[in-house]
Structure formats: structure tokens, C-alpha cells
Amino acid sequence: MLRVDHAGELGAVRIYEGQLAGLAVHRNAKATLGQVQHMHHQEVAHLKHFEKTLPKHDVAPTMLQPIWKVAGTVLGLGTALWGPKMAHACTAAVETVIDHHYEEQIVTVRQEGDEELAEKLTQFQSEEVEHRDLALAHGAQDVPMFGMVRGLIEAGCRFAIKVSEKI
């Protein structure tokens, strides 16, 4: 579980870094840049937490880190180059999957009696939901073929979760 969470936060940091680079070329993206910087800052904090937590639980990071770094950057950059609303569509899709993923983990961790980890996951989940809701409030659903875009990105996220559980 921790390996997957670490991989996910690594991917999120890279998505937002890609979005920051891609949005920089748009004259109408100043507000979105500020929003993405805020989300990036939170994701960096999440990643740092898992970087400290993995060794404490004797868990190795996924061997797929190089792939997730590139994939996250490409996804973030590609959607942001399309424009602020497409960047928000990406965020909405990713954070929807992560919200459900964290919810399942919180239930499991509480059943196992690790309230400290459950509280941290609850905090992170709340921030991911904040990101999703912000993206939806700023036009994520206005992009052409939003349903298809969302579906593709969500499927990619679910694939990354499953693969990171194993490798």
C-alpha cells in the first residue's frame, strides 16, 4: 500500500511540474498557474511524507519510478499545453481516482488499527478532493470530449496503481 501511495504522489508531483511548464506558455493561465503551484506544494509534502515512511515500514519504492516520472511529466505537460481547462480536466480525473483509492485504504488501515496512518491518509485525501473540486469549479468539464479524456486518464491511473502494487 505504501509503495503505491509513494508512486502516486511521485506521479502527482510530476504531473503538476509538467502543468506548470505547459501553462507558462499561455497568456490566460495566470490564475491557473497559481492554483497549480498550490496543488504542487501539497503534493510535494505528501511525497516527502511517504519518502520518510517507506523505510520505517521496510517497504521499497516501486521499480517503475523512472516510468512514472516521465509519464507524469508528459501527462501534465501535454494537458497544460492544450490549455488551462484541459489541465484542470487532467487534475479532476486523477484526483477522482485518488479520492476513491485513499478511501479504500483508510478503511483498511483503520481495521488494522493504525490510526496515525489513517489520519494522515485522511488529510491527504481531503487535499486531493480539494484539488478535484477546484479543477471542476474552473472548467474541467468544459473541455471537448471531457468524458473520454476523463475516462482515459482515470484508466491510466488505475493501471498505474495496479502495476505499482506488484512491481
PDB file of C-alpha atoms in Angstrom:
ATOM      1  CA  MET A   1       0.000   0.000   0.000  1.00  0.00           C
ATOM      2  CA  LEU A   2       2.719   2.488   0.942  1.00  0.00           C
ATOM      3  CA  ARG A   3       4.643   1.700  -2.257  1.00  0.00           C
ATOM      4  CA  VAL A   4       1.578   2.599  -4.314  1.00  0.00           C
ATOM      5  CA  ASP A   5       0.953   5.787  -2.350  1.00  0.00           C
ATOM      6  CA  HIS A   6       4.567   6.858  -2.781  1.00  0.00           C
ATOM      7  CA  ALA A   7       4.383   6.138  -6.522  1.00  0.00           C
ATOM      8  CA  GLY A   8       1.119   8.059  -6.790  1.00  0.00           C
ATOM      9  CA  GLU A   9       2.461  11.121  -5.044  1.00  0.00           C
ATOM     10  CA  LEU A  10       5.603  10.988  -7.182  1.00  0.00           C
ATOM     11  CA  GLY A  11       3.390  10.902 -10.256  1.00  0.00           C
ATOM     12  CA  ALA A  12       1.265  13.773  -8.932  1.00  0.00           C
ATOM     13  CA  VAL A  13       4.318  15.948  -8.313  1.00  0.00           C
ATOM     14  CA  ARG A  14       5.492  15.278 -11.872  1.00  0.00           C
ATOM     15  CA  ILE A  15       2.032  15.954 -13.341  1.00  0.00           C
ATOM     16  CA  TYR A  16       1.924  19.353 -11.654  1.00  0.00           C
ATOM     17  CA  GLU A  17       5.513  20.137 -12.685  1.00  0.00           C
ATOM     18  CA  GLY A  18       4.552  19.359 -16.267  1.00  0.00           C
ATOM     19  CA  GLN A  19       1.450  21.512 -15.947  1.00  0.00           C
ATOM     20  CA  LEU A  20       3.457  24.425 -14.586  1.00  0.00           C
ATOM     21  CA  ALA A  21       5.770  24.242 -17.604  1.00  0.00           C
ATOM     22  CA  GLY A  22       2.919  23.874 -20.071  1.00  0.00           C
ATOM     23  CA  LEU A  23       0.761  26.615 -18.594  1.00  0.00           C
ATOM     24  CA  ALA A  24       3.670  29.066 -18.706  1.00  0.00           C
ATOM     25  CA  VAL A  25       3.144  29.471 -22.467  1.00  0.00           C
ATOM     26  CA  HIS A  26      -0.496  30.551 -22.093  1.00  0.00           C
ATOM     27  CA  ARG A  27      -1.228  34.250 -21.582  1.00  0.00           C
ATOM     28  CA  ASN A  28      -4.595  33.474 -19.985  1.00  0.00           C
ATOM     29  CA  ALA A  29      -3.271  31.000 -17.413  1.00  0.00           C
ATOM     30  CA  LYS A  30      -2.060  33.228 -14.569  1.00  0.00           C
ATOM     31  CA  ALA A  31      -4.822  32.184 -12.155  1.00  0.00           C
ATOM     32  CA  THR A  32      -4.442  28.531 -13.108  1.00  0.00           C
ATOM     33  CA  LEU A  33      -0.675  28.724 -12.578  1.00  0.00           C
ATOM     34  CA  GLY A  34      -1.257  29.923  -9.023  1.00  0.00           C
ATOM     35  CA  GLN A  35      -3.720  27.113  -8.387  1.00  0.00           C
ATOM     36  CA  VAL A  36      -1.355  24.502  -9.782  1.00  0.00           C
ATOM     37  CA  GLN A  37       1.544  25.879  -7.713  1.00  0.00           C
ATOM     38  CA  HIS A  38      -0.588  25.458  -4.578  1.00  0.00           C
ATOM     39  CA  MET A  39      -1.542  21.884  -5.504  1.00  0.00           C
ATOM     40  CA  HIS A  40       2.074  21.068  -6.392  1.00  0.00           C
ATOM     41  CA  HIS A  41       3.216  22.319  -2.987  1.00  0.00           C
ATOM     42  CA  GLN A  42       0.737  19.997  -1.251  1.00  0.00           C
ATOM     43  CA  GLU A  43       1.760  17.019  -3.396  1.00  0.00           C
ATOM     44  CA  VAL A  44       5.433  17.623  -2.588  1.00  0.00           C
ATOM     45  CA  ALA A  45       4.534  17.455   1.116  1.00  0.00           C
ATOM     46  CA  HIS A  46       2.658  14.183   0.533  1.00  0.00           C
ATOM     47  CA  LEU A  47       5.631  12.740  -1.357  1.00  0.00           C
ATOM     48  CA  LYS A  48       8.066  13.746   1.391  1.00  0.00           C
ATOM     49  CA  HIS A  49       5.858  12.011   3.955  1.00  0.00           C
ATOM     50  CA  PHE A  50       5.931   8.745   2.014  1.00  0.00           C
ATOM     51  CA  GLU A  51       9.672   9.049   1.360  1.00  0.00           C
ATOM     52  CA  LYS A  52      10.139   9.082   5.150  1.00  0.00           C
ATOM     53  CA  THR A  53       7.513   6.405   5.785  1.00  0.00           C
ATOM     54  CA  LEU A  54       8.700   3.721   3.331  1.00  0.00           C
ATOM     55  CA  PRO A  55      11.952   2.874   5.188  1.00  0.00           C
ATOM     56  CA  LYS A  56      10.164   2.814   8.562  1.00  0.00           C
ATOM     57  CA  HIS A  57       7.918   0.036   7.244  1.00  0.00           C
ATOM     58  CA  ASP A  58      10.714  -1.713   5.314  1.00  0.00           C
ATOM     59  CA  VAL A  59       8.942  -1.055   2.011  1.00  0.00           C
ATOM     60  CA  ALA A  60      10.887  -0.435  -1.179  1.00  0.00           C
ATOM     61  CA  PRO A  61       9.630   2.107  -3.694  1.00  0.00           C
ATOM     62  CA  THR A  62       8.305   0.787  -6.975  1.00  0.00           C
ATOM     63  CA  MET A  63      10.948  -0.108  -9.520  1.00  0.00           C
ATOM     64  CA  LEU A  64       8.818   1.760 -12.045  1.00  0.00           C
ATOM     65  CA  GLN A  65       9.686   5.205 -10.658  1.00  0.00           C
ATOM     66  CA  PRO A  66      11.531   6.285 -13.834  1.00  0.00           C
ATOM     67  CA  ILE A  67       8.485   5.407 -15.926  1.00  0.00           C
ATOM     68  CA  TRP A  68       6.049   7.184 -13.591  1.00  0.00           C
ATOM     69  CA  LYS A  69       8.266  10.276 -13.557  1.00  0.00           C
ATOM     70  CA  VAL A  70       8.222  10.510 -17.343  1.00  0.00           C
ATOM     71  CA  ALA A  71       4.548   9.559 -17.645  1.00  0.00           C
ATOM     72  CA  GLY A  72       3.505  12.139 -15.051  1.00  0.00           C
ATOM     73  CA  THR A  73       5.528  14.900 -16.661  1.00  0.00           C
ATOM     74  CA  VAL A  74       4.223  14.082 -20.145  1.00  0.00           C
ATOM     75  CA  LEU A  75       0.609  13.912 -18.939  1.00  0.00           C
ATOM     76  CA  GLY A  76       0.893  17.215 -17.098  1.00  0.00           C
ATOM     77  CA  LEU A  77       2.745  18.991 -19.876  1.00  0.00           C
ATOM     78  CA  GLY A  78       0.523  17.648 -22.627  1.00  0.00           C
ATOM     79  CA  THR A  79      -2.735  18.582 -20.959  1.00  0.00           C
ATOM     80  CA  ALA A  80      -1.460  22.015 -19.923  1.00  0.00           C
ATOM     81  CA  LEU A  81      -0.209  22.854 -23.411  1.00  0.00           C
ATOM     82  CA  TRP A  82      -3.767  22.223 -24.580  1.00  0.00           C
ATOM     83  CA  GLY A  83      -4.883  24.932 -22.153  1.00  0.00           C
ATOM     84  CA  PRO A  84      -5.903  25.669 -18.562  1.00  0.00           C
ATOM     85  CA  LYS A  85      -9.225  23.842 -18.779  1.00  0.00           C
ATOM     86  CA  MET A  86      -7.569  20.682 -20.103  1.00  0.00           C
ATOM     87  CA  ALA A  87      -5.035  20.879 -17.270  1.00  0.00           C
ATOM     88  CA  HIS A  88      -7.988  21.068 -14.890  1.00  0.00           C
ATOM     89  CA  ALA A  89      -9.625  18.108 -16.653  1.00  0.00           C
ATOM     90  CA  CYS A  90      -6.477  16.085 -16.006  1.00  0.00           C
ATOM     91  CA  THR A  91      -6.484  17.089 -12.346  1.00  0.00           C
ATOM     92  CA  ALA A  92     -10.168  16.250 -11.937  1.00  0.00           C
ATOM     93  CA  ALA A  93      -9.676  12.790 -13.434  1.00  0.00           C
ATOM     94  CA  VAL A  94      -6.549  11.920 -11.457  1.00  0.00           C
ATOM     95  CA  GLU A  95      -7.896  13.181  -8.156  1.00  0.00           C
ATOM     96  CA  THR A  96     -11.195  11.334  -8.598  1.00  0.00           C
ATOM     97  CA  VAL A  97      -9.308   8.040  -8.765  1.00  0.00           C
ATOM     98  CA  ILE A  98      -7.064   9.001  -5.858  1.00  0.00           C
ATOM     99  CA  ASP A  99     -10.025  10.004  -3.694  1.00  0.00           C
ATOM    100  CA  HIS A 100     -11.534   6.523  -4.081  1.00  0.00           C
ATOM    101  CA  HIS A 101      -8.132   4.872  -3.656  1.00  0.00           C
ATOM    102  CA  TYR A 102      -7.442   6.689  -0.383  1.00  0.00           C
ATOM    103  CA  GLU A 103     -10.968   5.953   0.868  1.00  0.00           C
ATOM    104  CA  GLU A 104     -10.397   2.219   0.460  1.00  0.00           C
ATOM    105  CA  GLN A 105      -7.030   2.465   2.180  1.00  0.00           C
ATOM    106  CA  ILE A 106      -8.378   4.460   5.114  1.00  0.00           C
ATOM    107  CA  VAL A 107     -10.965   1.757   5.810  1.00  0.00           C
ATOM    108  CA  THR A 108      -8.304  -0.966   5.652  1.00  0.00           C
ATOM    109  CA  VAL A 109      -5.793   0.905   7.801  1.00  0.00           C
ATOM    110  CA  ARG A 110      -8.414   1.669  10.455  1.00  0.00           C
ATOM    111  CA  GLN A 111      -9.406  -2.012  10.547  1.00  0.00           C
ATOM    112  CA  GLU A 112      -5.735  -2.836  11.093  1.00  0.00           C
ATOM    113  CA  GLY A 113      -5.611  -0.349  13.978  1.00  0.00           C
ATOM    114  CA  ASP A 114      -3.093   2.123  12.531  1.00  0.00           C
ATOM    115  CA  GLU A 115      -4.923   5.324  13.422  1.00  0.00           C
ATOM    116  CA  GLU A 116      -1.869   7.525  12.836  1.00  0.00           C
ATOM    117  CA  LEU A 117      -1.586   6.422   9.207  1.00  0.00           C
ATOM    118  CA  ALA A 118      -5.370   6.619   8.794  1.00  0.00           C
ATOM    119  CA  GLU A 119      -5.331  10.253   9.927  1.00  0.00           C
ATOM    120  CA  LYS A 120      -2.501  11.125   7.540  1.00  0.00           C
ATOM    121  CA  LEU A 121      -4.289   9.416   4.643  1.00  0.00           C
ATOM    122  CA  THR A 122      -7.486  11.251   5.579  1.00  0.00           C
ATOM    123  CA  GLN A 123      -5.622  14.568   5.449  1.00  0.00           C
ATOM    124  CA  PHE A 124      -4.124  13.725   2.066  1.00  0.00           C
ATOM    125  CA  GLN A 125      -7.493  12.544   0.750  1.00  0.00           C
ATOM    126  CA  SER A 126      -9.069  15.829   1.813  1.00  0.00           C
ATOM    127  CA  GLU A 127      -6.426  17.771  -0.101  1.00  0.00           C
ATOM    128  CA  GLU A 128      -6.873  15.579  -3.193  1.00  0.00           C
ATOM    129  CA  VAL A 129     -10.641  16.202  -3.077  1.00  0.00           C
ATOM    130  CA  GLU A 130      -9.911  19.924  -2.777  1.00  0.00           C
ATOM    131  CA  HIS A 131      -7.798  19.683  -5.946  1.00  0.00           C
ATOM    132  CA  ARG A 132     -10.535  17.814  -7.820  1.00  0.00           C
ATOM    133  CA  ASP A 133     -13.236  20.241  -6.734  1.00  0.00           C
ATOM    134  CA  LEU A 134     -11.106  23.250  -7.673  1.00  0.00           C
ATOM    135  CA  ALA A 135     -10.498  21.758 -11.120  1.00  0.00           C
ATOM    136  CA  LEU A 136     -14.194  21.114 -11.653  1.00  0.00           C
ATOM    137  CA  ALA A 137     -15.059  24.629 -10.486  1.00  0.00           C
ATOM    138  CA  HIS A 138     -12.617  26.096 -13.033  1.00  0.00           C
ATOM    139  CA  GLY A 139     -13.886  24.475 -16.193  1.00  0.00           C
ATOM    140  CA  ALA A 140     -12.572  20.918 -16.279  1.00  0.00           C
ATOM    141  CA  GLN A 141     -15.883  19.696 -17.661  1.00  0.00           C
ATOM    142  CA  ASP A 142     -15.873  22.340 -20.403  1.00  0.00           C
ATOM    143  CA  VAL A 143     -13.144  20.666 -22.468  1.00  0.00           C
ATOM    144  CA  PRO A 144     -14.201  18.906 -25.667  1.00  0.00           C
ATOM    145  CA  MET A 145     -14.917  15.224 -25.062  1.00  0.00           C
ATOM    146  CA  PHE A 146     -14.433  15.583 -21.298  1.00  0.00           C
ATOM    147  CA  GLY A 147     -15.938  12.158 -20.660  1.00  0.00           C
ATOM    148  CA  MET A 148     -13.453  10.463 -22.953  1.00  0.00           C
ATOM    149  CA  VAL A 149     -10.494  12.458 -21.598  1.00  0.00           C
ATOM    150  CA  ARG A 150     -11.536  11.717 -18.024  1.00  0.00           C
ATOM    151  CA  GLY A 151     -12.041   8.031 -18.792  1.00  0.00           C
ATOM    152  CA  LEU A 152      -8.618   7.640 -20.407  1.00  0.00           C
ATOM    153  CA  ILE A 153      -6.794   9.411 -17.593  1.00  0.00           C
ATOM    154  CA  GLU A 154      -8.720   7.546 -14.894  1.00  0.00           C
ATOM    155  CA  ALA A 155      -7.936   4.217 -16.596  1.00  0.00           C
ATOM    156  CA  GLY A 156      -4.261   5.159 -16.729  1.00  0.00           C
ATOM    157  CA  CYS A 157      -4.279   5.978 -13.022  1.00  0.00           C
ATOM    158  CA  ARG A 158      -5.959   2.695 -12.113  1.00  0.00           C
ATOM    159  CA  PHE A 159      -3.419   0.846 -14.269  1.00  0.00           C
ATOM    160  CA  ALA A 160      -0.520   2.621 -12.527  1.00  0.00           C
ATOM    161  CA  ILE A 161      -1.960   1.697  -9.125  1.00  0.00           C
ATOM    162  CA  LYS A 162      -2.302  -1.992 -10.033  1.00  0.00           C
ATOM    163  CA  VAL A 163       1.153  -2.238 -11.574  1.00  0.00           C
ATOM    164  CA  SER A 164       2.800  -0.397  -8.665  1.00  0.00           C
ATOM    165  CA  GLU A 165       1.225  -2.875  -6.241  1.00  0.00           C
ATOM    166  CA  LYS A 166       3.220  -5.654  -7.908  1.00  0.00           C
ATOM    167  CA  ILE A 167       6.494  -4.087  -9.053  1.00  0.00           C
TER     168      ILE A 167
END
